[in-house]
Amino acid sequence: MKQVVYTLLIAGLSACATGKNGNEDTGRTQRLRVSVGEIKEVRLDSRGDGSTQLIGTSDNNEVVEVSRRELAPAVDTLKRDNAGPTVFQIKGITTGTANVVFSEKRVGDEGSGQPRKTYVVQVVIK
C-alpha cells in the first residue's frame, strides 16, 4: 500500500511542468496587477527555429490589450534573429479582470495552439 502511495506521489510530482529554464510555470495560473494605462511586459522563450509561433490572447479586450513587441532588426542585417525571447505587452485599458493566455502552435496549423502560460490580469485605477 505504501509503495502505491509513493508511486502516485512521484508520478504526480513528475507531471508538474516547468519551462526549459525552470521559471516558466506552465501548470498554474499566475496573477498580474496592472494600472489603467500601464504596460507590463511578459517574456516567453521561443524555439528560435521558426517552426512555431507564440500567440497572446485576452478573453476581455475591453479590459486588457495584448500585443507583441516587435524589435526592428539592425539596419545592416538582412535576416532577423529569432534566438531571443518573445516579448508581449499587456496594457490595462479599463478597470476589471481578464484572462490572458499565451499559446504556442506550429506555423500553418489551425486553432489556438497549446497553452504555455496563463495570467489572470486585474486592472485597477492608479
Coordinates of C-alpha atoms in Angstrom, one line a residue:
M1 CA 0.0 0.0 0.0
K2 CA 2.8 2.4 0.9
Q3 CA 4.5 1.7 -2.4
V4 CA 1.4 2.6 -4.3
V5 CA 1.1 5.9 -2.5
Y6 CA 4.8 6.7 -3.1
T7 CA 4.4 5.8 -6.8
L8 CA 1.4 8.0 -7.2
L9 CA 3.2 10.8 -5.3
I10 CA 6.2 10.6 -7.6
A11 CA 4.1 10.4 -10.7
G12 CA 2.1 13.4 -9.6
L13 CA 5.3 15.4 -8.9
S14 CA 6.8 14.5 -12.2
A15 CA 3.6 15.6 -14.0
C16 CA 4.2 19.2 -12.9
A17 CA 5.5 21.0 -15.9
T18 CA 8.0 23.8 -15.9
G19 CA 9.6 25.6 -18.8
K20 CA 13.1 24.9 -20.2
N21 CA 14.8 27.3 -17.8
G22 CA 12.7 26.4 -14.8
N23 CA 11.0 29.8 -14.3
E24 CA 8.0 29.3 -16.6
D25 CA 5.2 28.0 -14.6
T26 CA 3.0 26.3 -17.3
G27 CA 0.8 24.3 -15.0
R28 CA -0.6 27.1 -12.8
T29 CA -2.4 30.4 -13.5
Q30 CA -0.5 33.5 -12.3
R31 CA -1.9 36.7 -11.1
L32 CA -0.9 40.1 -12.6
R33 CA -2.0 43.5 -11.4
V34 CA -1.8 46.4 -13.8
S35 CA -3.0 50.0 -13.5
V36 CA -5.1 51.7 -16.2
G37 CA -2.7 52.9 -18.9
E38 CA 0.2 50.8 -17.6
I39 CA 2.1 48.4 -19.8
K40 CA 3.7 45.3 -18.4
E41 CA 6.0 43.0 -20.4
V42 CA 5.9 39.2 -20.4
R43 CA 8.8 37.3 -21.9
L44 CA 8.5 33.8 -23.2
D45 CA 11.3 31.7 -24.6
S46 CA 10.8 30.7 -28.2
R47 CA 12.4 27.8 -30.1
G48 CA 14.2 30.1 -32.4
D49 CA 13.9 27.8 -35.4
G50 CA 10.8 29.4 -36.8
S51 CA 8.7 26.2 -36.7
T52 CA 6.4 27.5 -34.0
Q53 CA 4.7 30.8 -33.2
L54 CA 3.7 32.3 -29.9
I55 CA 0.2 33.9 -29.6
G56 CA -1.2 36.1 -26.8
T57 CA -4.9 36.4 -26.4
S58 CA -7.3 38.1 -23.9
D59 CA -10.8 36.9 -23.1
N60 CA -11.8 40.6 -22.4
N61 CA -10.3 43.0 -24.9
E62 CA -12.2 45.9 -23.3
V63 CA -10.1 45.5 -20.1
V64 CA -6.7 44.3 -21.3
E65 CA -4.9 44.7 -24.6
V66 CA -2.3 42.1 -25.5
S67 CA 0.3 42.9 -28.2
R68 CA 3.6 41.5 -29.3
R69 CA 6.5 43.9 -29.1
E70 CA 8.4 43.7 -32.4
L71 CA 12.0 44.7 -32.3
A72 CA 13.4 46.0 -35.6
P73 CA 16.5 44.3 -36.9
A74 CA 19.7 46.3 -37.2
V75 CA 19.9 48.3 -40.4
D76 CA 22.9 46.4 -41.7
T77 CA 21.4 42.9 -41.3
L78 CA 19.2 41.2 -43.8
K79 CA 17.8 38.4 -41.6
R80 CA 16.0 38.5 -38.3
D81 CA 17.5 36.7 -35.3
N82 CA 14.7 34.6 -33.6
A83 CA 17.0 33.2 -30.8
G84 CA 15.9 35.6 -28.0
P85 CA 12.7 35.5 -26.0
T86 CA 9.4 36.7 -27.4
V87 CA 8.2 39.8 -25.6
F88 CA 4.5 40.5 -25.2
Q89 CA 2.9 43.7 -23.8
I90 CA -0.1 43.7 -21.6
K91 CA -1.8 47.1 -21.3
G92 CA -4.6 47.9 -18.8
I93 CA -7.4 49.7 -20.7
T94 CA -10.2 50.0 -18.1
T95 CA -10.8 48.5 -14.6
G96 CA -11.8 44.9 -14.5
T97 CA -10.4 41.4 -14.8
A98 CA -9.3 39.4 -17.9
N99 CA -7.7 36.1 -18.5
V100 CA -4.7 36.3 -20.8
V101 CA -3.4 33.0 -22.4
F102 CA -0.1 32.7 -24.2
S103 CA -0.1 29.7 -26.6
E104 CA 2.3 28.0 -28.9
K105 CA 1.4 26.5 -32.2
R106 CA 3.1 25.2 -35.3
V107 CA 3.3 27.7 -38.2
G108 CA 0.4 26.9 -40.6
D109 CA -1.7 24.9 -38.0
E110 CA -5.3 25.9 -37.3
G111 CA -6.7 26.5 -33.9
S112 CA -5.4 28.3 -30.8
G113 CA -2.4 26.1 -30.1
Q114 CA -1.0 24.6 -26.8
P115 CA -1.3 26.9 -23.8
R116 CA 2.2 27.8 -22.3
K117 CA 1.3 30.4 -19.7
T118 CA -1.9 31.9 -18.3
Y119 CA -2.4 35.1 -16.3
V120 CA -5.4 36.5 -14.5
V121 CA -4.9 40.2 -15.0
Q122 CA -6.6 42.6 -12.7
V123 CA -6.7 46.2 -13.9
V124 CA -7.0 48.9 -11.2
I125 CA -7.2 52.7 -11.1
K126 CA -3.8 54.3 -10.5

